[in-house]
Short mmCIF file of C-alpha atoms in Angstrom, two decimals:
data_model
loop_
_atom_site.label_atom_id
_atom_site.label_comp_id
_atom_site.label_asym_id
_atom_site.label_seq_id
_atom_site.Cartn_x
_atom_site.Cartn_y
_atom_site.Cartn_z
CA MET A 1 -18.08 -5.88 -6.66
CA SER A 2 -14.91 -4.68 -4.79
CA ASP A 3 -15.22 -5.77 -1.01
CA LEU A 4 -13.38 -2.59 -0.61
CA PRO A 5 -15.56 0.27 -2.26
CA VAL A 6 -14.69 3.77 -1.08
CA TRP A 7 -11.01 2.33 -2.30
CA SER A 8 -11.50 1.10 -5.52
CA ALA A 9 -13.58 4.10 -6.27
CA ALA A 10 -10.83 6.65 -4.94
CA VAL A 11 -8.51 4.56 -7.44
CA ARG A 12 -10.11 4.49 -10.39
CA THR A 13 -10.56 8.26 -9.60
CA MET A 14 -6.68 8.84 -9.53
CA GLN A 15 -6.68 6.64 -12.59
CA ALA A 16 -8.86 9.18 -14.27
CA GLY A 17 -7.20 12.63 -13.16
CA GLY A 18 -8.31 13.36 -9.59
CA ARG A 19 -7.34 13.15 -7.00
CA GLU A 20 -4.62 10.67 -5.12
CA ALA A 21 -6.04 7.52 -3.72
CA ARG A 22 -4.96 7.20 0.20
CA LEU A 23 -4.01 4.21 2.16
CA LEU A 24 -3.19 4.50 5.91
CA CYS A 25 -1.40 1.91 7.48
CA ILE A 26 -1.93 1.27 11.68
CA GLY A 27 -0.46 -0.92 13.46
CA ASP A 28 2.72 -1.16 16.25
CA SER A 29 6.27 -1.84 16.09
CA VAL A 30 5.43 -4.40 13.72
CA THR A 31 4.27 -2.04 10.89
CA GLN A 32 6.59 0.76 11.85
CA GLY A 33 9.21 -2.02 10.46
CA PHE A 34 11.45 -3.11 14.01
CA GLY A 35 13.63 -6.19 12.47
CA GLY A 36 12.74 -6.02 8.80
CA VAL A 37 16.94 -4.88 8.94
CA GLY A 38 19.56 -6.53 10.56
CA GLY A 39 19.76 -3.67 13.20
CA GLY A 40 16.09 -3.74 14.50
CA TRP A 41 15.54 0.15 14.28
CA THR A 42 18.46 0.42 11.92
CA PRO A 43 19.85 1.25 9.45
CA ASN A 44 17.32 3.00 7.86
CA GLY A 45 14.53 0.66 9.39
CA ARG A 46 11.65 1.85 7.76
CA VAL A 47 12.53 0.89 4.34
CA GLY A 48 12.02 -2.89 5.65
CA ALA A 49 8.31 -2.48 7.00
CA TRP A 50 5.49 -3.87 5.34
CA PRO A 51 4.05 -0.20 4.01
CA GLU A 52 7.14 0.98 2.07
CA ARG A 53 7.31 -2.78 0.00
CA LEU A 54 3.49 -2.26 -0.03
CA ALA A 55 4.22 0.87 -2.02
CA ALA A 56 6.22 -0.55 -4.19
CA MET A 57 4.71 -3.86 -4.80
CA MET A 58 1.87 -1.64 -6.38
CA SER A 59 4.29 0.76 -8.74
CA GLY A 60 5.78 -3.20 -9.68
CA ARG A 61 2.44 -4.72 -10.93
CA GLY A 62 1.16 -1.03 -12.24
CA LEU A 63 -0.61 0.89 -9.83
CA PRO A 64 1.56 3.79 -8.72
CA ALA A 65 2.01 3.97 -5.60
CA SER A 66 4.28 6.62 -2.86
CA ALA A 67 5.39 6.08 0.67
CA ALA A 68 6.75 9.42 0.62
CA SER A 69 5.63 10.54 3.87
CA VAL A 70 5.87 10.65 7.74
CA ALA A 71 2.99 10.04 9.85
CA GLY A 72 4.63 10.19 13.81
CA ALA A 73 8.07 8.52 15.66
CA GLY A 74 6.10 6.11 16.66
CA ALA A 75 8.81 4.90 19.12
CA ALA A 76 11.61 4.98 16.55
CA ASP A 77 13.25 7.58 18.06
CA GLY A 78 14.49 4.74 20.59
CA ALA A 79 17.05 3.72 17.50
CA SER A 80 20.69 3.82 17.94
CA GLY A 81 21.57 6.95 17.08
CA GLY A 82 18.39 8.72 16.98
CA TYR A 83 15.18 8.76 14.94
CA SER A 84 16.86 9.93 11.74
CA ALA A 85 18.45 6.44 12.00
CA TYR A 86 15.75 4.73 11.78
CA ASP A 87 14.43 7.48 8.57
CA PRO A 88 17.51 9.34 7.58
CA ARG A 89 14.67 11.37 4.82
CA VAL A 90 13.97 13.12 7.92
CA THR A 91 16.58 15.47 9.97
CA LEU A 92 16.13 17.25 13.28
CA GLY A 93 18.18 20.77 13.63
CA ALA A 94 19.11 22.55 16.58
CA GLY A 95 15.60 22.51 18.43
CA TRP A 96 13.55 19.91 17.26
CA GLY A 97 13.23 16.84 18.64
CA VAL A 98 11.13 13.84 19.06
CA ASN A 99 8.12 14.63 21.81
CA ALA A 100 6.17 12.29 24.47
CA LEU A 101 3.38 13.83 23.42
CA ALA A 102 1.78 11.39 21.06
CA GLY A 103 -0.67 12.14 18.06
CA MET A 104 -0.87 10.13 15.19
CA GLY A 105 1.36 7.32 14.54
CA GLY A 106 2.76 7.92 17.79
CA LYS A 107 5.07 10.66 19.20
CA LEU A 108 5.13 13.66 17.39
CA PHE A 109 7.69 16.08 16.78
CA SER A 110 8.48 18.87 18.17
CA GLY A 111 10.06 22.70 17.59
CA ALA A 112 10.56 24.76 20.49
CA ALA A 113 9.96 28.34 20.69
CA ALA A 114 12.92 30.83 19.62
CA SER A 115 14.41 27.25 18.01
CA SER A 116 16.99 27.84 15.00
CA GLY A 117 16.92 25.16 13.60
CA GLY A 118 14.23 23.10 11.30
CA TRP A 119 12.52 19.76 10.72
CA SER A 120 13.20 18.61 7.82
CA PHE A 121 11.84 16.11 4.72
CA GLN A 122 13.69 14.51 1.59
CA PRO A 123 11.41 13.54 -0.72
CA ASP A 124 12.04 10.66 -3.06
CA GLY A 125 11.96 12.86 -6.23
CA PRO A 126 10.54 16.13 -7.77
CA VAL A 127 7.63 17.62 -5.31
CA ASP A 128 5.60 20.65 -5.69
CA ARG A 129 3.00 20.16 -2.67
CA PHE A 130 3.44 19.60 0.96
CA ASP A 131 0.43 17.87 2.68
CA LEU A 132 1.55 19.37 6.75
CA TRP A 133 -0.23 17.48 9.94
CA ALA A 134 0.02 20.11 12.76
CA VAL A 135 -1.06 20.20 16.13
CA THR A 136 -3.01 23.17 17.31
CA ASN A 137 -3.82 24.90 20.59
CA THR A 138 -3.98 27.93 21.98
CA ALA A 139 -0.82 27.41 23.64
CA LEU A 140 1.29 27.15 20.64
CA GLY A 141 3.14 29.23 18.09
CA VAL A 142 3.56 30.02 14.22
CA MET A 143 5.49 28.03 12.20
CA THR A 144 6.79 28.35 8.34
CA VAL A 145 7.61 25.75 5.63
CA GLU A 146 10.24 26.59 3.14
CA THR A 147 11.49 24.92 0.34
CA ASP A 148 15.11 26.27 -1.43
CA GLY A 149 15.94 28.44 1.47
CA VAL A 150 11.98 30.71 0.74
CA VAL A 151 9.69 30.68 2.72
CA ARG A 152 6.75 29.40 0.55
CA ALA A 153 3.81 29.48 3.56
CA SER A 154 3.62 30.14 7.61
CA VAL A 155 1.10 28.16 9.29
CA ASN A 156 -0.69 29.29 12.53
CA THR A 157 -1.51 27.02 15.10
CA THR A 158 -2.33 28.94 17.79
CA LYS A 159 -5.87 28.36 17.80
CA PRO A 160 -7.94 25.67 19.49
CA ALA A 161 -6.88 22.13 19.57
CA SER A 162 -6.83 19.91 16.84
CA MET A 163 -4.54 17.76 14.30
CA GLU A 164 -5.36 19.89 11.20
CA LEU A 165 -3.77 19.14 7.65
CA ALA A 166 -1.97 22.33 6.06
CA THR A 167 -1.52 22.09 1.86
CA VAL A 168 1.26 24.09 0.65
CA ALA A 169 2.23 24.63 -2.80
CA PHE A 170 5.59 25.29 -3.89
CA PRO A 171 7.72 25.79 -7.29
CA GLU A 172 9.29 21.80 -8.22
CA THR A 173 12.19 20.74 -5.96
CA SER A 174 14.29 18.17 -5.09
CA GLY A 175 13.37 19.46 -1.94
CA PRO A 176 13.89 18.95 1.47
CA VAL A 177 10.65 20.74 2.79
CA THR A 178 11.43 22.13 5.51
CA VAL A 179 9.75 23.27 9.01
CA HIS A 180 10.61 25.97 11.31
CA TRP A 181 9.37 27.84 13.96
CA ALA A 182 8.68 31.28 13.46
CA SER A 183 6.65 32.73 16.35
CA GLY A 184 4.58 32.20 19.94
CA GLY A 185 5.16 29.13 21.49
CA ALA A 186 6.38 25.91 20.62
CA VAL A 187 5.41 23.71 17.57
CA PHE A 188 4.08 20.36 17.03
CA ILE A 189 3.59 18.17 14.25
CA ALA A 190 2.92 14.38 13.06
CA GLY A 191 4.56 14.88 9.84
CA GLY A 192 2.93 15.22 6.58
CA VAL A 193 3.21 13.63 2.66
CA ALA A 194 4.71 15.03 0.30
CA TRP A 195 3.90 14.81 -3.39
CA ARG A 196 3.57 16.23 -7.04
CA SER A 197 0.81 17.88 -8.43
CA ASP A 198 0.85 16.50 -12.02
CA VAL A 199 2.00 13.01 -11.24
CA LYS A 200 -0.83 10.94 -9.34
CA ARG A 201 0.45 8.39 -6.92
CA ALA A 202 -2.01 6.09 -4.08
CA ARG A 203 -0.21 7.44 -0.73
CA VAL A 204 0.78 5.09 1.11
CA VAL A 205 1.08 6.07 4.95
CA ASN A 206 3.19 4.34 7.56
CA ALA A 207 1.35 4.97 10.80
CA GLY A 208 2.95 2.18 12.91
CA TRP A 209 3.84 3.07 16.64
CA GLY A 210 6.30 0.41 18.00
CA GLY A 211 4.23 -0.86 21.40
CA ALA A 212 1.21 0.37 20.21
CA ARG A 213 -2.16 -1.40 21.43
CA VAL A 214 -5.87 -0.40 20.50
CA ALA A 215 -6.37 1.54 23.42
CA ASP A 216 -3.55 4.04 22.30
CA TRP A 217 -5.72 5.08 18.64
CA THR A 218 -8.60 5.13 20.92
CA ALA A 219 -7.67 7.91 23.47
CA THR A 220 -9.67 10.98 23.45
CA ASP A 221 -8.41 13.05 25.84
CA GLN A 222 -7.24 15.40 23.31
CA PRO A 223 -8.47 15.93 19.80
CA TYR A 224 -5.53 15.43 18.29
CA ARG A 225 -4.39 11.94 19.50
CA ALA A 226 -4.04 9.40 16.74
CA TYR A 227 -7.98 8.94 16.97
CA GLY A 228 -8.67 12.37 16.94
CA SER A 229 -5.95 12.89 14.23
CA ILE A 230 -7.75 10.15 11.30
CA PRO A 231 -9.99 12.87 9.42
CA ALA A 232 -6.77 14.68 8.86
CA ALA A 233 -5.50 11.85 6.71
CA ALA A 234 -8.71 11.06 5.55
CA PRO A 235 -7.83 7.62 4.24
CA ASP A 236 -9.45 5.78 1.51
CA LEU A 237 -8.63 2.72 3.09
CA SER A 238 -7.12 1.88 6.21
CA VAL A 239 -5.41 -1.21 6.96
CA VAL A 240 -5.34 -1.77 11.15
CA CYS A 241 -3.67 -4.41 12.46
CA LEU A 242 -3.33 -3.98 15.97
CA THR A 243 -2.96 -7.29 18.52
CA ILE A 244 0.33 -8.46 19.27
CA ASN A 245 0.68 -5.55 21.72
CA ASP A 246 -2.68 -6.76 23.37
CA TRP A 247 -2.01 -10.26 23.47
CA ASN A 248 1.18 -10.30 25.41
CA ALA A 249 -0.04 -7.45 27.39
CA GLY A 250 -3.34 -9.99 28.43
CA THR A 251 -5.96 -7.13 27.88
CA ALA A 252 -9.28 -8.23 28.44
CA VAL A 253 -11.12 -9.65 25.11
CA ALA A 254 -14.06 -7.86 25.64
CA THR A 255 -12.43 -4.24 25.98
CA TYR A 256 -9.89 -5.39 22.86
CA GLN A 257 -13.15 -5.76 21.16
CA ALA A 258 -14.79 -2.79 21.78
CA GLY A 259 -12.36 -0.77 21.08
CA LEU A 260 -11.29 -2.01 17.96
CA GLY A 261 -14.69 -1.37 17.33
CA LEU A 262 -14.59 2.12 17.99
CA LEU A 263 -11.45 2.19 16.32
CA VAL A 264 -12.88 1.23 13.09
CA ASP A 265 -16.08 3.20 13.36
CA ARG A 266 -13.91 6.33 13.48
CA CYS A 267 -11.90 5.29 10.05
CA LEU A 268 -15.22 4.21 8.26
CA THR A 269 -15.84 7.95 8.39
CA THR A 270 -13.61 8.35 6.08
CA GLY A 271 -13.04 5.30 3.83
CA ASP A 272 -12.51 1.57 4.03
CA VAL A 273 -11.73 -1.14 6.62
CA LEU A 274 -8.96 -3.68 6.08
CA LEU A 275 -8.77 -5.53 9.41
CA MET A 276 -5.76 -8.10 9.64
CA THR A 277 -4.46 -9.98 12.67
CA GLY A 278 -0.59 -9.78 14.10
CA CYS A 279 1.73 -12.87 13.39
CA PRO A 280 1.94 -15.34 15.95
CA SER A 281 4.25 -14.43 18.97
CA ASP A 282 6.18 -17.38 20.64
CA PRO A 283 4.64 -18.81 23.80
CA ALA A 284 7.98 -20.47 23.96
CA GLN A 285 9.70 -17.14 24.54
CA GLY A 286 7.64 -16.02 26.89
CA LYS A 287 4.45 -14.69 24.72
CA ALA A 288 1.02 -15.35 25.37
CA SER A 289 -0.48 -18.64 25.01
CA TYR A 290 -1.79 -19.63 21.59
CA ALA A 291 -4.84 -19.44 23.20
CA ALA A 292 -4.47 -16.19 24.47
CA GLN A 293 -3.73 -14.82 21.28
CA GLY A 294 -6.37 -17.29 18.99
CA ALA A 295 -8.96 -14.83 21.22
CA ILE A 296 -8.09 -11.89 19.82
CA ARG A 297 -7.43 -12.58 16.77
CA ASP A 298 -11.00 -14.32 16.59
CA ALA A 299 -12.28 -11.03 18.55
CA VAL A 300 -10.56 -9.18 14.70
CA PHE A 301 -12.75 -11.33 13.01
CA GLU A 302 -16.01 -10.75 15.36
CA VAL A 303 -15.96 -7.38 14.96
CA ALA A 304 -15.36 -7.18 11.21
CA ALA A 305 -18.25 -9.42 10.37
CA ALA A 306 -20.61 -7.52 13.06
CA ARG A 307 -19.36 -4.08 11.06
CA GLY A 308 -19.82 -6.15 7.30
CA LEU A 309 -16.55 -5.35 6.38
CA ALA A 310 -14.16 -6.70 4.20
CA ALA A 311 -12.46 -10.64 5.27
CA PRO A 312 -9.43 -9.64 7.55
CA ILE A 313 -5.88 -10.92 6.55
CA ASP A 314 -5.26 -13.45 8.65
CA GLY A 315 -1.57 -12.92 10.08
CA THR A 316 -2.04 -17.05 12.07
CA ALA A 317 -2.63 -18.43 8.56
CA LEU A 318 0.11 -16.06 6.48
CA PHE A 319 2.72 -17.07 9.13
CA GLY A 320 2.01 -20.87 9.20
CA GLY A 321 -0.12 -21.47 11.85
CA GLY A 322 2.23 -20.58 14.67
CA PHE A 323 5.43 -19.26 15.30
CA ALA A 324 7.55 -19.27 11.98
CA SER A 325 11.08 -18.87 13.43
CA GLY A 326 12.49 -19.09 9.64
CA LEU A 327 10.59 -15.64 9.55
CA MET A 328 10.89 -13.95 12.68
CA PHE A 329 13.69 -11.37 14.06
CA ASP A 330 12.32 -11.97 17.30
CA SER A 331 9.79 -13.37 19.54
CA VAL A 332 7.71 -11.08 18.21
CA HIS A 333 9.23 -8.81 14.97
CA PRO A 334 8.66 -10.41 11.42
CA ASN A 335 12.53 -9.96 9.58
CA ALA A 336 12.24 -8.99 6.05
CA ALA A 337 11.07 -11.95 4.35
CA GLY A 338 7.99 -11.85 6.80
CA GLN A 339 7.84 -8.00 6.19
CA ALA A 340 7.88 -8.97 2.82
CA GLY A 341 5.36 -11.68 3.06
CA ILE A 342 2.86 -9.36 5.31
CA ALA A 343 3.06 -6.30 1.94
CA GLU A 344 2.19 -9.02 -0.81
CA ALA A 345 -0.79 -10.40 1.33
CA VAL A 346 -2.08 -6.52 1.62
CA ARG A 347 -0.95 -6.14 -1.76
CA THR A 348 -3.53 -8.89 -3.10
CA ARG A 349 -5.75 -7.22 -1.78
CA VAL A 350 -5.56 -3.61 -2.74
CA MET A 351 -4.88 -3.94 -6.15
CA ILE A 352 -7.75 -3.40 -8.57
#
């Protein structure tokens, strides 16, 4: 019997011709991919991230998967050349940018009222659907979703605060899919998923958020924050790795454990949860002591045991028991080889 029963059932449904299985990767800058390419975020740093590698590995082992999605800008707007230097699939036209307002996967994308440009996403092949994650609030506006120069749908976000999913259908295209402001106030999106209705592939969504701690994923001041957005993503499996920034910031273990439990409970409302601990940071370079890192690691295992979850992936063991300089880009982030190792560790758990 699988220790990830909801995920296993979703994959089998997909293989039988049903909807695509959904895997959400919740994490920090390691998940987002910093260090997986030579410039940190650039060039095209998202391809070096373990979720992108995971999708390719799954496909290579017989489980078709796709990473043709964007879930927030995380902290990659800090890349030299801006967000699009990290993810060239995304183009930010006039009036569009990365906003400090945070939701699923960190910073949101925003289009100013009366903006003339658009937010565009270039899929990895022909698609005929786009699932748009849009912020709603009473002061916001209306946006359009376009392909091949034709408006395919209008999305009204002038309603009570939330993060909503809008599925837009259109004739098959090789892209891009473009979102424009149309009327009213500014508009905000986390991104979305490009897919093809006649081809079933597991969705691997990278919601990595550079600098994120557990507290960032459990803020409830607005329904469209990361915590409130999880039902819009509706993952069959959430892979959660949020340890590094908490141990390096000295988050109290009890506070961390309570926050992680809250996040896990939220993810369990839609599917399974697989926890993972981060690769060890280097105390010799001013990072947390191994004892402090170990205390946060132990808290992850305690949360998993208390909720009857599958055994977590142990990042400390994966990286040889301590800071592994040969697998690291810097004192915190793994390099390409380290990212590949994480992807393989997750792959072995999610293949059914």
